[in-house]
Short mmCIF file of C-alpha atoms (C1' of nucleotides) in Angstrom, two decimals:
data_model
loop_
_atom_site.label_atom_id
_atom_site.label_comp_id
_atom_site.label_asym_id
_atom_site.label_seq_id
_atom_site.Cartn_x
_atom_site.Cartn_y
_atom_site.Cartn_z
CA MET A 22 -0.01 -0.01 0.02
CA SER A 23 2.89 2.36 0.78
CA THR A 24 3.59 3.13 -2.82
CA SER A 25 -0.03 3.15 -4.14
CA PRO A 26 -0.98 6.40 -5.85
CA PRO A 27 -3.48 8.63 -4.16
CA THR A 28 -7.08 7.94 -5.27
CA ASP A 29 -9.17 10.35 -3.13
CA GLN A 30 -7.06 13.41 -3.31
CA ALA A 31 -8.66 16.35 -1.55
CA SER A 32 -9.41 19.40 -3.59
CA ASP A 33 -7.07 22.33 -3.35
CA ALA A 34 -9.78 24.67 -2.14
CA GLY A 35 -8.64 26.36 1.01
CA ARG A 36 -4.98 26.30 0.13
CA SER A 37 -5.21 29.68 -1.62
CA SER A 38 -6.84 32.92 -0.78
CA ASN A 39 -10.38 32.36 -1.93
CA SER A 40 -12.10 34.38 0.77
CA ALA A 41 -15.62 33.27 -0.31
CA ALA A 42 -16.68 30.12 1.32
CA PHE A 43 -13.29 29.25 2.70
CA SER A 44 -13.14 25.79 4.02
CA PRO A 45 -10.08 24.42 5.88
CA LEU A 46 -8.54 21.34 4.52
CA TYR A 47 -9.21 19.38 7.68
CA GLN A 48 -12.87 20.15 7.29
CA GLN A 49 -12.79 18.75 3.79
CA ILE A 50 -11.07 15.69 5.03
CA LYS A 51 -13.68 15.34 7.74
CA GLY A 52 -16.37 15.54 5.06
CA LEU A 53 -14.67 12.71 3.14
CA LEU A 54 -14.41 10.57 6.23
CA LEU A 55 -18.01 11.17 6.99
CA GLN A 56 -18.96 10.07 3.46
CA SER A 57 -16.95 6.88 3.95
CA LEU A 58 -18.74 6.23 7.16
CA ASP A 59 -22.13 6.88 5.70
CA ARG A 60 -21.25 4.76 2.69
CA GLY A 61 -20.39 1.93 5.11
CA GLU A 62 -16.85 1.64 3.95
CA TRP A 63 -15.90 1.06 7.60
CA LYS A 64 -18.55 -0.66 9.77
CA PRO A 65 -19.40 0.12 13.35
CA GLY A 66 -16.87 -1.45 15.65
CA GLU A 67 -14.25 -1.72 12.98
CA ALA A 68 -11.00 0.18 12.87
CA ILE A 69 -10.58 2.85 10.16
CA PRO A 70 -7.20 3.11 8.49
CA SER A 71 -4.35 4.67 10.46
CA GLU A 72 -3.69 8.37 10.44
CA LEU A 73 -0.61 7.95 8.37
CA GLU A 74 -2.39 5.80 5.74
CA LEU A 75 -5.24 8.33 5.51
CA ALA A 76 -2.75 11.13 5.30
CA GLY A 77 -1.23 9.23 2.27
CA ARG A 78 -4.54 8.59 0.65
CA PHE A 79 -5.68 12.23 0.95
CA GLN A 80 -2.25 13.65 0.29
CA VAL A 81 -2.17 15.84 3.41
CA SER A 82 -0.08 15.68 6.50
CA GLN A 83 -0.81 13.46 9.38
CA GLY A 84 -1.66 16.54 11.53
CA THR A 85 -4.45 17.51 9.25
CA VAL A 86 -6.00 14.06 9.25
CA ARG A 87 -5.57 14.09 13.01
CA LYS A 88 -7.59 17.32 13.39
CA ALA A 89 -10.38 15.95 11.28
CA ILE A 90 -10.49 12.79 13.34
CA ASP A 91 -10.34 14.81 16.51
CA GLU A 92 -13.63 16.54 15.60
CA LEU A 93 -15.30 13.23 14.68
CA ALA A 94 -14.08 11.77 17.92
CA ALA A 95 -15.45 14.75 19.85
CA GLU A 96 -18.88 14.09 18.24
CA ASN A 97 -18.70 10.47 19.25
CA LEU A 98 -18.69 9.17 15.71
CA LEU A 99 -15.17 7.75 16.07
CA ILE A 100 -13.37 6.35 19.11
CA ARG A 101 -9.61 6.63 19.53
CA ARG A 102 -7.76 3.97 21.31
CA GLN A 103 -4.02 4.68 21.89
CA GLY A 104 -1.82 1.93 20.58
CA LYS A 105 -4.73 0.22 18.80
CA GLY A 106 -6.27 2.53 16.25
CA THR A 107 -9.41 4.56 15.67
CA PHE A 108 -12.68 2.80 15.60
CA VAL A 109 -16.16 3.48 14.28
CA ALA A 110 -18.58 4.12 17.20
CA THR A 111 -21.12 1.38 17.79
CA HIS A 112 -24.12 0.81 20.03
CA HIS A 113 -22.91 -2.76 20.64
CA GLU A 114 -20.74 -2.58 23.70
CA ALA A 115 -21.78 -2.52 27.36
CA LYS A 116 -20.11 0.80 27.87
CA VAL A 117 -22.28 2.77 25.51
CA ARG A 118 -25.39 0.65 26.09
CA PHE A 119 -27.20 3.57 27.56
CA ARG A 120 -25.59 6.32 25.47
CA PHE A 121 -28.90 7.92 24.72
CA LEU A 122 -30.75 6.93 27.83
CA ARG A 123 -30.58 9.66 30.47
CA LEU A 124 -33.02 7.99 32.90
CA THR A 125 -31.01 7.19 36.05
CA PRO A 126 -31.94 5.33 39.22
CA ASP A 127 -32.06 7.66 42.26
CA ASP A 128 -30.04 5.39 44.42
CA ALA A 129 -27.97 2.25 44.01
CA LYS A 130 -27.87 0.38 40.80
CA GLN A 131 -30.98 -0.80 39.23
CA SER A 132 -30.78 -2.76 36.05
CA LEU A 133 -32.92 -3.33 33.01
CA SER A 134 -34.85 -6.43 33.68
CA GLY A 135 -36.98 -6.72 30.63
CA SER A 136 -38.19 -5.27 27.40
CA GLN A 137 -41.72 -6.25 26.34
CA VAL A 138 -42.80 -5.60 22.81
CA LEU A 139 -46.43 -4.65 22.87
CA GLU A 140 -46.95 -3.99 19.21
CA CYS A 141 -45.14 -3.81 15.90
CA ARG A 142 -47.07 -2.81 12.88
CA ARG A 143 -46.64 -1.11 9.50
CA VAL A 144 -48.92 1.83 8.82
CA LYS A 145 -49.08 4.93 6.73
CA ALA A 146 -47.18 7.80 8.41
CA PRO A 147 -49.28 10.07 10.59
CA ALA A 148 -48.77 13.68 9.54
CA ASP A 149 -46.69 14.68 12.56
CA ILE A 150 -44.44 11.70 12.26
CA ALA A 151 -44.02 12.16 8.54
CA ALA A 152 -42.95 15.75 9.06
CA LEU A 153 -40.40 14.77 11.71
CA LEU A 154 -38.97 12.03 9.48
CA ASP A 155 -38.92 13.96 6.28
CA LEU A 156 -41.46 11.57 4.74
CA ARG A 157 -44.73 11.96 2.86
CA THR A 158 -47.94 10.84 4.58
CA ALA A 159 -48.27 8.22 1.86
CA ASP A 160 -45.04 6.57 3.07
CA MET A 161 -45.05 3.54 5.26
CA VAL A 162 -43.64 3.61 8.73
CA VAL A 163 -42.90 0.93 11.35
CA ASN A 164 -44.51 1.62 14.65
CA ILE A 165 -43.29 -0.23 17.74
CA ARG A 166 -44.67 0.01 21.25
CA ARG A 167 -42.73 -1.53 24.07
CA LEU A 168 -42.45 -1.49 27.84
CA LEU A 169 -39.09 -1.43 29.64
CA SER A 170 -38.86 -2.57 33.20
CA PHE A 171 -36.07 -2.07 35.77
CA ASP A 172 -35.91 -4.59 38.62
CA GLN A 173 -39.32 -5.82 37.47
CA ILE A 174 -40.83 -2.35 37.78
CA PRO A 175 -42.35 -1.06 34.60
CA THR A 176 -40.73 2.37 34.01
CA ILE A 177 -40.53 3.34 30.31
CA LEU A 178 -43.33 3.09 27.75
CA ASP A 179 -41.93 3.80 24.24
CA ASP A 180 -43.77 4.51 21.04
CA ILE A 181 -41.24 4.27 18.21
CA TRP A 182 -41.61 5.25 14.56
CA LEU A 183 -39.15 4.25 11.79
CA PRO A 184 -39.15 4.87 8.10
CA GLY A 185 -40.59 1.67 6.49
CA SER A 186 -38.45 1.78 3.45
CA VAL A 187 -35.30 1.48 5.50
CA PHE A 188 -36.48 -1.01 8.11
CA ARG A 189 -37.85 -3.73 5.85
CA GLY A 190 -38.44 -7.09 7.56
CA LEU A 191 -38.67 -5.64 11.09
CA THR A 192 -41.39 -7.62 12.79
CA ALA A 193 -42.75 -8.20 16.25
CA ASP A 194 -41.23 -11.67 15.93
CA SER A 195 -37.69 -10.57 15.06
CA LEU A 196 -37.93 -7.93 17.78
CA GLY A 197 -39.12 -10.38 20.36
CA ARG A 198 -36.25 -12.69 19.71
CA TYR A 199 -33.69 -9.95 19.98
CA ARG A 200 -31.90 -9.14 23.22
CA GLY A 201 -30.00 -5.93 23.53
CA PRO A 202 -30.31 -2.27 22.63
CA LEU A 203 -32.58 -1.39 19.67
CA TYR A 204 -29.89 0.89 18.26
CA ALA A 205 -27.50 -2.03 18.09
CA LEU A 206 -30.08 -4.03 16.17
CA PHE A 207 -30.57 -1.14 13.78
CA GLU A 208 -26.83 -1.16 13.07
CA SER A 209 -26.46 -4.88 12.53
CA GLU A 210 -29.62 -5.57 10.66
CA PHE A 211 -30.40 -2.40 8.77
CA GLY A 212 -27.07 -0.59 8.51
CA VAL A 213 -28.51 2.44 10.36
CA SER A 214 -26.15 4.16 12.88
CA MET A 215 -27.76 6.60 15.16
CA VAL A 216 -25.32 9.32 15.83
CA ARG A 217 -27.19 12.17 17.57
CA ALA A 218 -30.56 12.92 18.95
CA GLU A 219 -32.74 15.84 20.09
CA GLU A 220 -35.26 15.48 22.89
CA LYS A 221 -38.17 17.59 23.96
CA ILE A 222 -39.34 16.97 27.54
CA ARG A 223 -42.53 17.80 29.34
CA ALA A 224 -44.42 16.76 32.42
CA VAL A 225 -47.89 15.40 31.46
CA PRO A 226 -50.60 13.33 33.23
CA ALA A 227 -50.52 9.67 32.37
CA THR A 228 -53.40 8.54 30.14
CA HIS A 229 -55.44 5.59 31.24
CA ASP A 230 -53.64 3.25 28.82
CA GLN A 231 -50.23 4.50 29.89
CA ALA A 232 -51.10 4.38 33.57
CA GLU A 233 -52.31 0.78 33.36
CA LEU A 234 -49.17 -0.41 31.62
CA LEU A 235 -46.90 1.55 33.93
CA GLN A 236 -48.84 0.56 37.02
CA VAL A 237 -49.45 4.10 38.18
CA ALA A 238 -52.58 6.03 38.88
CA ALA A 239 -54.27 7.50 35.83
CA GLY A 240 -53.42 11.17 35.62
CA SER A 241 -50.36 10.90 37.71
CA PRO A 242 -47.41 13.05 36.42
CA VAL A 243 -44.95 11.30 34.09
CA LEU A 244 -42.08 12.59 31.97
CA GLN A 245 -42.93 12.75 28.28
CA VAL A 246 -39.81 12.56 26.12
CA GLU A 247 -40.07 13.14 22.40
CA ARG A 248 -36.82 12.06 20.68
CA VAL A 249 -35.74 12.46 17.11
CA SER A 250 -32.65 10.40 16.29
CA TYR A 251 -30.36 11.14 13.35
CA THR A 252 -27.85 9.16 11.29
CA TYR A 253 -24.87 10.51 9.37
CA GLY A 254 -25.66 13.64 7.44
CA ASP A 255 -28.35 14.65 10.00
CA ARG A 256 -30.97 12.53 8.40
CA PRO A 257 -33.79 11.81 10.83
CA MET A 258 -34.30 8.08 11.20
CA GLU A 259 -36.40 7.57 14.28
CA VAL A 260 -39.12 9.26 16.26
CA ARG A 261 -39.41 7.96 19.79
CA ARG A 262 -42.16 9.12 22.14
CA GLY A 263 -41.28 7.88 25.66
CA VAL A 264 -43.21 8.13 28.82
CA TYR A 265 -41.02 7.74 31.95
CA VAL A 266 -42.12 7.11 35.48
CA THR A 267 -39.87 9.30 37.70
CA GLU A 268 -40.61 8.09 41.12
CA ARG A 269 -37.46 6.04 41.65
CA PHE A 270 -35.67 7.44 38.59
CA HIS A 271 -34.73 10.85 37.33
CA TYR A 272 -33.65 12.31 33.90
CA LYS A 273 -30.06 13.37 34.30
CA ASN A 274 -28.45 16.16 32.30
CA SER A 275 -25.23 18.09 32.29
CA LEU A 276 -24.99 21.71 31.24
CA ASN A 277 -21.83 23.22 30.08
CA MET B 24 7.45 41.99 27.52
CA SER B 25 9.22 39.99 24.91
CA THR B 26 12.46 39.72 26.82
CA SER B 27 10.97 39.29 30.33
CA PRO B 28 12.25 36.15 32.18
CA PRO B 29 9.79 33.27 32.62
CA THR B 30 7.95 33.49 36.01
CA ASP B 31 5.54 30.56 35.92
CA GLN B 32 7.67 27.99 34.18
CA ALA B 33 5.88 24.61 33.95
CA SER B 34 7.42 21.68 35.67
CA ASP B 35 9.41 19.15 33.64
CA ALA B 36 7.09 16.31 34.56
CA GLY B 37 5.90 14.65 31.41
CA ARG B 38 9.00 15.40 29.44
CA SER B 39 10.69 12.25 30.54
CA SER B 40 9.51 8.66 30.86
CA ASN B 41 7.90 8.70 34.25
CA SER B 42 5.14 6.23 33.51
CA ALA B 43 3.41 6.72 36.88
CA ALA B 44 0.97 9.64 36.78
CA PHE B 45 2.07 10.91 33.46
CA SER B 46 0.52 14.22 32.71
CA PRO B 47 1.05 15.94 29.36
CA LEU B 48 2.53 19.46 29.36
CA TYR B 49 -0.57 20.99 27.89
CA GLN B 50 -2.63 19.56 30.73
CA GLN B 51 -0.26 21.20 33.21
CA ILE B 52 -0.63 24.48 31.28
CA LYS B 53 -4.40 24.05 31.35
CA GLY B 54 -4.19 23.65 35.08
CA LEU B 55 -2.14 26.84 35.47
CA LEU B 56 -4.63 28.73 33.25
CA LEU B 57 -7.47 27.39 35.43
CA GLN B 58 -5.71 28.67 38.62
CA SER B 59 -5.39 32.10 37.04
CA LEU B 60 -9.04 32.13 36.14
CA ASP B 61 -10.03 30.97 39.61
CA ARG B 62 -7.78 33.50 41.17
CA GLY B 63 -9.48 36.17 39.14
CA GLU B 64 -6.27 37.18 37.36
CA TRP B 65 -8.42 37.66 34.24
CA LYS B 66 -11.99 38.70 34.79
CA PRO B 67 -15.08 37.48 32.97
CA GLY B 68 -15.37 39.30 29.57
CA GLU B 69 -11.69 40.25 29.58
CA ALA B 70 -9.14 39.06 27.13
CA ILE B 71 -6.42 36.67 28.49
CA PRO B 72 -2.75 37.14 27.13
CA SER B 73 -2.08 36.05 23.58
CA GLU B 74 -0.99 32.51 22.86
CA LEU B 75 2.57 33.71 22.10
CA GLU B 76 2.75 35.69 25.34
CA LEU B 77 1.58 32.70 27.35
CA ALA B 78 3.96 30.48 25.54
CA GLY B 79 6.76 32.73 26.59
CA ARG B 80 5.56 32.95 30.10
CA PHE B 81 5.32 29.17 30.52
CA GLN B 82 8.39 28.45 28.42
CA VAL B 83 6.51 26.07 26.00
CA SER B 84 5.65 26.34 22.36
CA GLN B 85 2.61 28.15 21.08
CA GLY B 86 1.12 24.84 19.99
CA THR B 87 1.12 23.55 23.51
CA VAL B 88 -0.63 26.65 24.89
CA ARG B 89 -3.02 26.39 21.99
CA LYS B 90 -4.07 22.82 22.93
CA ALA B 91 -4.60 23.84 26.53
CA ILE B 92 -6.75 26.73 25.49
CA ASP B 93 -8.61 24.56 22.94
CA GLU B 94 -9.79 22.33 25.83
CA LEU B 95 -10.85 25.27 27.97
CA ALA B 96 -12.73 26.68 24.99
CA ALA B 97 -14.44 23.36 24.41
CA GLU B 98 -15.66 23.53 28.03
CA ASN B 99 -17.02 27.06 27.46
CA LEU B 100 -14.57 28.59 30.00
CA LEU B 101 -12.85 30.60 27.38
CA ILE B 102 -14.04 31.99 24.03
CA ARG B 103 -11.75 32.35 21.05
CA ARG B 104 -12.34 35.28 18.66
CA GLN B 105 -10.15 35.21 15.61
CA GLY B 106 -8.24 38.36 15.10
CA LYS B 107 -9.19 39.66 18.51
CA GLY B 108 -7.94 37.33 21.15
CA THR B 109 -9.22 34.77 23.63
CA PHE B 110 -11.77 35.92 26.31
CA VAL B 111 -12.98 34.68 29.69
CA ALA B 112 -16.55 33.48 29.33
CA THR B 113 -19.16 35.61 30.97
CA HIS B 114 -22.90 35.41 31.68
CA HIS B 115 -23.22 39.06 30.69
CA GLU B 116 -24.00 39.05 26.96
CA ALA B 117 -27.26 38.52 25.23
CA LYS B 118 -25.95 35.48 23.37
CA VAL B 119 -25.38 33.39 26.45
CA ARG B 120 -28.12 34.81 28.47
CA PHE B 121 -29.94 31.44 28.51
CA ARG B 122 -26.81 29.32 28.52
CA PHE B 123 -28.16 27.14 31.38
CA LEU B 124 -31.83 27.52 30.62
CA ARG B 125 -33.17 24.70 28.51
CA LEU B 126 -36.85 25.63 28.73
CA THR B 127 -37.86 26.52 25.21
CA PRO B 128 -41.19 27.88 23.80
CA ASP B 129 -43.08 25.36 21.66
CA ASP B 130 -43.67 27.86 18.90
CA ALA B 131 -42.65 31.34 17.99
CA LYS B 132 -40.50 33.40 20.26
CA GLN B 133 -41.69 34.13 23.63
CA SER B 134 -39.62 36.39 25.81
CA LEU B 135 -38.91 36.72 29.45
CA SER B 136 -41.28 39.41 30.68
CA GLY B 137 -40.59 39.47 34.31
CA SER B 138 -38.73 38.11 37.39
CA GLN B 139 -40.49 38.62 40.61
CA VAL B 140 -38.50 37.92 43.83
CA LEU B 141 -40.80 36.37 46.32
CA GLU B 142 -38.35 35.92 49.10
CA CYS B 143 -34.71 36.32 50.09
CA ARG B 144 -33.60 35.22 53.48
CA ARG B 145 -30.55 33.91 55.30
CA VAL B 146 -31.06 30.65 57.19
CA LYS B 147 -29.12 27.73 58.53
CA ALA B 148 -28.51 25.25 55.77
CA PRO B 149 -31.05 22.44 55.63
CA ALA B 150 -29.26 19.07 55.69
CA ASP B 151 -29.89 18.27 52.04
CA ILE B 152 -28.79 21.64 50.79
CA ALA B 153 -25.65 21.48 53.04
CA ALA B 154 -24.72 18.17 51.56
CA LEU B 155 -25.07 19.39 47.99
CA LEU B 156 -23.02 22.55 48.67
CA ASP B 157 -20.30 20.82 50.76
CA LEU B 158 -21.31 22.84 53.82
CA ARG B 159 -22.14 21.95 57.40
CA THR B 160 -25.71 22.37 58.75
CA ALA B 161 -24.44 25.11 61.02
CA ASP B 162 -23.44 27.18 57.97
CA MET B 163 -25.69 29.93 56.70
CA VAL B 164 -27.18 29.90 53.29
CA VAL B 165 -29.08 32.46 51.24
CA ASN B 166 -32.46 31.33 50.02
CA ILE B 167 -34.17 33.06 47.18
CA ARG B 168 -37.57 32.27 45.79
CA ARG B 169 -38.57 33.84 42.51
CA LEU B 170 -41.17 33.57 39.81
CA LEU B 171 -40.25 34.00 36.08
CA SER B 172 -42.90 34.87 33.58
CA PHE B 173 -42.79 34.70 29.76
CA ASP B 174 -45.27 36.95 27.95
CA GLN B 175 -46.91 37.68 31.27
CA ILE B 176 -47.49 33.96 31.87
CA PRO B 177 -45.92 32.67 35.07
CA THR B 178 -43.78 29.66 34.03
CA ILE B 179 -40.86 29.03 36.29
CA LEU B 180 -40.83 28.95 40.09
CA ASP B 181 -37.25 28.82 41.42
CA ASP B 182 -36.06 28.01 44.91
CA ILE B 183 -32.39 28.94 45.06
CA TRP B 184 -29.76 28.22 47.72
CA LEU B 185 -26.29 29.90 47.91
CA PRO B 186 -23.49 29.62 50.47
CA GLY B 187 -23.92 32.58 52.80
CA SER B 188 -20.19 33.07 53.35
CA VAL B 189 -19.71 33.84 49.66
CA PHE B 190 -22.86 35.81 48.90
CA ARG B 191 -22.65 38.40 51.62
CA GLY B 192 -24.88 41.45 51.21
CA LEU B 193 -27.28 39.72 48.85
CA THR B 194 -30.72 40.98 49.84
CA ALA B 195 -34.24 41.06 48.51
CA ASP B 196 -33.64 44.74 47.89
CA SER B 197 -30.54 44.40 45.81
CA LEU B 198 -32.12 41.59 43.90
CA GLY B 199 -35.25 43.54 43.26
CA ARG B 200 -33.34 46.44 41.73
CA TYR B 201 -31.23 44.13 39.55
CA ARG B 202 -32.26 43.41 35.91
CA GLY B 203 -30.64 40.61 34.13
CA PRO B 204 -29.49 37.06 34.65
CA LEU B 205 -28.71 36.06 38.17
CA TYR B 206 -25.44 34.37 37.07
CA ALA B 207 -24.25 37.76 35.70
CA LEU B 208 -24.96 39.34 39.06
CA PHE B 209 -23.02 36.63 40.79
CA GLU B 210 -20.01 37.35 38.54
CA SER B 211 -20.11 41.10 38.94
CA GLU B 212 -21.00 41.40 42.59
CA PHE B 213 -19.54 38.34 44.19
CA GLY B 214 -16.87 37.18 41.79
CA VAL B 215 -18.51 33.77 41.39
CA SER B 216 -18.44 32.35 37.79
CA MET B 217 -20.71 29.45 37.19
CA VAL B 218 -19.06 27.16 34.76
CA ARG B 219 -20.98 23.92 34.72
CA ALA B 220 -24.21 22.46 36.17
CA GLU B 221 -25.86 19.14 36.75
CA GLU B 222 -29.63 18.69 36.55
CA LYS B 223 -31.99 15.99 37.80
CA ILE B 224 -35.40 16.13 36.19
CA ARG B 225 -38.75 14.61 37.25
CA ALA B 226 -42.39 14.98 36.64
CA VAL B 227 -44.29 15.84 39.80
CA PRO B 228 -47.69 17.10 40.83
CA ALA B 229 -47.67 20.81 41.66
CA THR B 230 -48.19 21.59 45.39
CA HIS B 231 -50.95 23.96 46.27
CA ASP B 232 -48.43 26.80 46.83
CA GLN B 233 -46.74 26.12 43.44
CA ALA B 234 -50.03 25.74 41.65
CA GLU B 235 -51.30 29.07 42.93
CA LEU B 236 -48.17 30.97 41.94
CA LEU B 237 -47.95 29.38 38.55
CA GLN B 238 -51.66 29.66 37.99
CA VAL B 239 -52.29 26.01 37.22
CA ALA B 240 -54.48 23.43 38.98
CA ALA B 241 -53.17 21.90 42.15
CA GLY B 242 -51.67 18.52 41.45
CA SER B 243 -51.26 19.10 37.74
CA PRO B 244 -48.01 17.76 36.32
CA VAL B 245 -45.01 20.07 36.32
CA LEU B 246 -41.32 19.56 35.57
CA GLN B 247 -39.17 19.55 38.66
CA VAL B 248 -35.58 20.46 37.92
CA GLU B 249 -32.91 20.24 40.56
CA ARG B 250 -29.71 21.91 39.49
CA VAL B 251 -26.36 22.13 41.12
CA SER B 252 -24.02 24.67 39.62
CA TYR B 253 -20.28 24.63 39.89
CA THR B 254 -17.52 27.23 39.67
CA TYR B 255 -13.86 26.64 38.72
CA GLY B 256 -12.44 23.59 40.38
CA ASP B 257 -15.82 21.86 40.50
CA ARG B 258 -16.87 23.65 43.65
CA PRO B 259 -20.65 23.54 44.09
CA MET B 260 -21.92 27.13 44.52
CA GLU B 261 -25.71 26.95 43.93
CA VAL B 262 -28.55 24.62 44.42
CA ARG B 263 -31.65 25.57 42.34
CA ARG B 264 -34.88 23.70 42.53
CA GLY B 265 -37.05 24.79 39.66
CA VAL B 266 -40.66 23.95 38.93
CA TYR B 267 -41.52 24.45 35.24
CA VAL B 268 -44.88 24.64 33.63
CA THR B 269 -44.57 22.78 30.28
CA GLU B 270 -47.79 23.49 28.64
CA ARG B 271 -46.42 26.04 26.10
CA PHE B 272 -42.73 25.22 26.80
CA HIS B 273 -40.56 22.15 26.78
CA TYR B 274 -37.16 21.31 28.09
CA LYS B 275 -34.86 20.84 25.14
CA ASN B 276 -31.87 18.57 25.13
CA SER B 277 -29.28 17.28 22.66
CA LEU B 278 -27.80 13.83 22.88
CA ASN B 279 -24.44 13.00 21.30
"C1'" DC C 20 -0.04 47.55 8.77
"C1'" DA C 21 0.57 44.94 13.01
"C1'" DG C 22 -1.35 41.65 16.09
"C1'" DT C 23 -4.39 37.87 16.99
"C1'" DG C 24 -6.12 33.35 16.40
"C1'" DG C 25 -6.46 29.47 12.54
"C1'" DT C 26 -4.37 26.21 9.38
"C1'" DC C 27 -0.89 23.19 7.61
"C1'" DT C 28 3.40 20.96 7.58
"C1'" DA C 29 7.51 17.94 8.97
"C1'" DG C 30 9.91 15.70 12.22
"C1'" DA C 31 11.19 13.95 16.82
"C1'" DC C 32 9.92 11.47 20.54
"C1'" DC C 33 6.63 9.21 24.02
"C1'" DA C 34 2.98 5.94 25.72
"C1'" DC C 35 0.31 2.00 24.80
"C1'" DG C 36 -1.03 -2.46 22.90
"C1'" DT C 37 0.24 -6.58 20.53
"C1'" DG C 38 3.07 -9.84 19.01
"C1'" DA D 25 10.22 -4.91 17.81
"C1'" DC D 26 6.67 -2.70 15.57
"C1'" DG D 27 2.64 0.01 14.65
"C1'" DT D 28 -0.81 2.84 16.60
"C1'" DG D 29 -2.34 7.16 18.52
"C1'" DG D 30 -0.52 11.14 21.73
"C1'" DT D 31 2.68 15.04 22.68
"C1'" DC D 32 5.67 18.68 21.54
"C1'" DT D 33 8.17 21.71 18.69
"C1'" DA D 34 9.31 25.22 15.06
"C1'" DG D 35 8.19 27.60 11.25
"C1'" DA D 36 5.43 29.32 7.28
"C1'" DC D 37 1.47 31.14 5.86
"C1'" DC D 38 -3.77 32.53 5.98
"C1'" DA D 39 -7.95 34.95 7.81
"C1'" DC D 40 -9.85 38.31 10.65
"C1'" DT D 41 -9.85 42.69 13.47
"C1'" DG D 42 -8.68 47.24 14.36
"C1'" DC D 43 -5.79 51.10 14.16
#
DNA sequence: CAGTGGTCTAGACCACGTG
DNA sequence: ACGTGGTCTAGACCACTGC
């Protein structure tokens, strides 16, 4: 490989004084890396080429590649491991199992004791979901409802919406057999990596249905969390409406 | 300045192969910068010395200072402005006025229309507050209760606790006269810069008192937000228990 | 025009993981 | 012993700000 000619050479934009739309080299490299990630050239959990190899491929210095990777690592798309290499982030792995779950037990360690799939059906996208997922209302979506319990106590009721064209073959059956985080399943089975999410949180009274499933009184306050998750390129790929019981748990957040 | 002898020279630790407790030079520089910030050598809003000047002072290269500053900027303690310099972050400034406030109007722009101080008294620290602020229960704390309204609609009821030894002379009167974010007041009047905060969020029923002040039905669901704010050195300096009405507002959060 | 932060390079050496 | 990422340096040049 060491003598192979460059194939993906970065453009020269940014090397001269074009003041309009100036983009630093490392940002362009970052863009190329993002494309490779999106394209699936390197799969979640795999190592990407070493910094020197990438520097050779793009015909830039190692330092420039490094800065591009630094930013991707800061965004949790890549994970650096000294002495080993740089790896594509994945939702498989105990450490990041709750990467997007901010609900935390008030005391001690409570652990996920079960995920019960209540429903999994394919329907035409409701207007609000279609808008959030950049779909038309004619498009099909997969709707999943499930109940998560911690130490046998039902705590989270999720209502999940996924674009049907991407998540073909996702059924109640395949979900029922699966153990582990949904986002890991999305990676392995559908090639969809969730990279970022936005949440809107409110306090609302539990509906009768929700109350029954969560074993609380109807109308009692619950946390309503609407999440939109994005893959590479900020493409929305999931809407998740969660209802959390916050009697023994709280939503934890850090402000910087 | 260019020929002045170094005064704060960084230690040589990290330059040789001391595998135990290895700390990179730039981390040491970062520590020194943090000390200067904590000590108040550079005040919020002011520029710190240029990278070259700091490099000279610490007897390291510009690149090493740069990496230290990069981290402090990533943590929002410093703000880089190309062509102008690097500045100490401040809560004065319209742009960061809501730096720690995640409550967002559902639609359109609603604006803060009023802050009403309900109470401001000095009391012995309740046990839970003392624990959160690293105080003893014999120590005095300042307790502030206030009501924030947006477009004339009461929305946030805050119960704020501050260490009395630091916030001397903070009275209902001085608070009443003040216009602007509390954190800006803390900077100007008491030299306390809030740098980071942790929040725990729950859905709870509004108490009668809360309901009356917030003009909602007693028992209706509200967001309860417990915040602990920290200055430099991760010293807790404020406990804030907020109750938010989330009918026209939501708590917004980004997950990475 | 001078000063500041921002980019890019090239090279030396260190720490870590794996054979 | 080797390859990976991590640190540190020195120097050149660019972009932005303000005098």
